[in-house]
Amino acid sequence: MEVRPMPFFQDFRDGFMTGEEFAIYRLQALSLSHESGRQGHFEKVVKTAKRVLVVNYYGSPKLNALFVLTAHITRAGEPREKEKEALAKYIRQIKLAEEEK
């Protein structure tokens, strides 16, 4: 499967992830993209000594893609409304694309 980061995740990655967190995420995403049976929405954790991130993925064997939807730092008030809206929007878009395929 191809790893496809969505805009919300790209903004989070570029603005908030440290180099260590990015390296862990990258290995995680590549590993997940090679697993068979990963389908639909799921979350994974990126954990470092300083903080924990939650990354939302969507596996679509039909589209041959692992979408990296959103991410947030685990802290009070997260995920925020903007992330929840983006997550719902991306899942709807992917499901429509799967139906058209």
Short mmCIF file of C-alpha atoms in Angstrom, two decimals:
data_model
loop_
_atom_site.label_atom_id
_atom_site.label_comp_id
_atom_site.label_asym_id
_atom_site.label_seq_id
_atom_site.Cartn_x
_atom_site.Cartn_y
_atom_site.Cartn_z
CA MET A 1 0.00 0.00 0.00
CA GLU A 2 1.03 3.54 -0.69
CA VAL A 3 1.24 5.89 2.32
CA ARG A 4 -0.79 9.06 1.64
CA PRO A 5 -0.64 11.84 4.24
CA MET A 6 -3.70 14.11 4.23
CA PRO A 7 -3.43 17.93 4.57
CA PHE A 8 -4.40 18.07 8.27
CA PHE A 9 -1.71 15.55 9.13
CA GLN A 10 0.84 17.29 6.91
CA ASP A 11 0.24 20.57 8.77
CA PHE A 12 0.60 18.80 12.12
CA ARG A 13 3.75 17.00 10.98
CA ASP A 14 5.36 20.17 9.68
CA GLY A 15 4.37 22.37 12.61
CA PHE A 16 4.48 20.18 15.70
CA MET A 17 6.39 16.91 15.24
CA THR A 18 9.96 16.65 16.42
CA GLY A 19 12.57 14.77 14.40
CA GLU A 20 12.37 11.80 16.76
CA GLU A 21 8.56 11.68 16.51
CA PHE A 22 8.71 11.91 12.73
CA ALA A 23 11.19 9.04 12.54
CA ILE A 24 8.95 6.84 14.71
CA TYR A 25 5.84 7.80 12.72
CA ARG A 26 7.60 7.09 9.41
CA LEU A 27 8.64 3.58 10.50
CA GLN A 28 5.15 2.97 11.88
CA ALA A 29 3.42 4.07 8.67
CA LEU A 30 5.73 2.01 6.45
CA SER A 31 5.20 -1.05 8.63
CA LEU A 32 1.42 -0.60 8.61
CA SER A 33 1.39 -0.14 4.84
CA HIS A 34 2.89 -3.62 4.44
CA GLU A 35 0.44 -5.35 6.79
CA SER A 36 -2.39 -7.17 5.12
CA GLY A 37 -5.82 -6.81 6.62
CA ARG A 38 -5.50 -3.19 7.78
CA GLN A 39 -8.83 -1.81 6.73
CA GLY A 40 -10.91 1.17 7.80
CA HIS A 41 -10.18 3.79 10.45
CA PHE A 42 -7.80 3.05 13.31
CA GLU A 43 -5.46 4.90 15.67
CA LYS A 44 -1.84 4.31 16.55
CA VAL A 45 0.38 5.92 19.16
CA VAL A 46 3.78 7.55 18.63
CA LYS A 47 5.51 7.58 22.01
CA THR A 48 8.72 9.34 23.00
CA ALA A 49 10.22 10.16 26.39
CA LYS A 50 8.71 13.66 26.25
CA ARG A 51 5.20 13.14 24.88
CA VAL A 52 2.67 10.85 23.22
CA LEU A 53 0.98 11.50 19.87
CA VAL A 54 -2.14 9.83 18.49
CA VAL A 55 -2.18 9.32 14.72
CA ASN A 56 -5.39 8.45 12.85
CA TYR A 57 -5.05 6.15 9.85
CA TYR A 58 -7.43 4.71 7.28
CA GLY A 59 -6.43 1.55 5.45
CA SER A 60 -8.03 1.03 2.06
CA PRO A 61 -6.97 -2.13 0.23
CA LYS A 62 -9.46 -1.20 -2.49
CA LEU A 63 -7.56 2.06 -3.17
CA ASN A 64 -4.22 0.41 -2.32
CA ALA A 65 -3.49 3.18 0.17
CA LEU A 66 -2.86 3.83 3.83
CA PHE A 67 -4.17 7.33 4.48
CA VAL A 68 -2.62 9.27 7.36
CA LEU A 69 -5.58 11.41 8.35
CA THR A 70 -4.88 13.48 11.47
CA ALA A 71 -2.76 13.55 14.61
CA HIS A 72 -2.68 15.25 17.97
CA ILE A 73 -0.65 15.41 21.15
CA THR A 74 -2.28 13.60 24.06
CA ARG A 75 -3.32 16.39 26.42
CA ALA A 76 -6.50 17.89 27.82
CA GLY A 77 -8.86 19.17 25.13
CA GLU A 78 -7.48 16.96 22.37
CA PRO A 79 -8.60 16.12 19.79
CA ARG A 80 -9.96 19.54 19.04
CA GLU A 81 -13.12 20.21 17.03
CA LYS A 82 -11.14 21.15 13.90
CA GLU A 83 -9.41 17.76 13.94
CA LYS A 84 -12.67 15.89 14.52
CA GLU A 85 -14.24 17.67 11.54
CA ALA A 86 -11.24 16.95 9.31
CA LEU A 87 -11.26 13.29 10.35
CA ALA A 88 -14.96 12.88 9.52
CA LYS A 89 -14.51 14.69 6.20
CA TYR A 90 -11.55 12.54 5.14
CA ILE A 91 -13.30 9.29 6.06
CA ARG A 92 -16.36 10.33 4.01
CA GLN A 93 -14.13 11.19 1.01
CA ILE A 94 -12.27 7.89 1.18
CA LYS A 95 -15.47 5.85 1.48
CA LEU A 96 -16.90 7.63 -1.58
CA ALA A 97 -13.71 6.93 -3.53
CA GLU A 98 -13.91 3.27 -2.50
CA GLU A 99 -17.52 3.04 -3.71
CA GLU A 100 -16.57 4.55 -7.08
CA LYS A 101 -13.76 2.06 -7.57
#
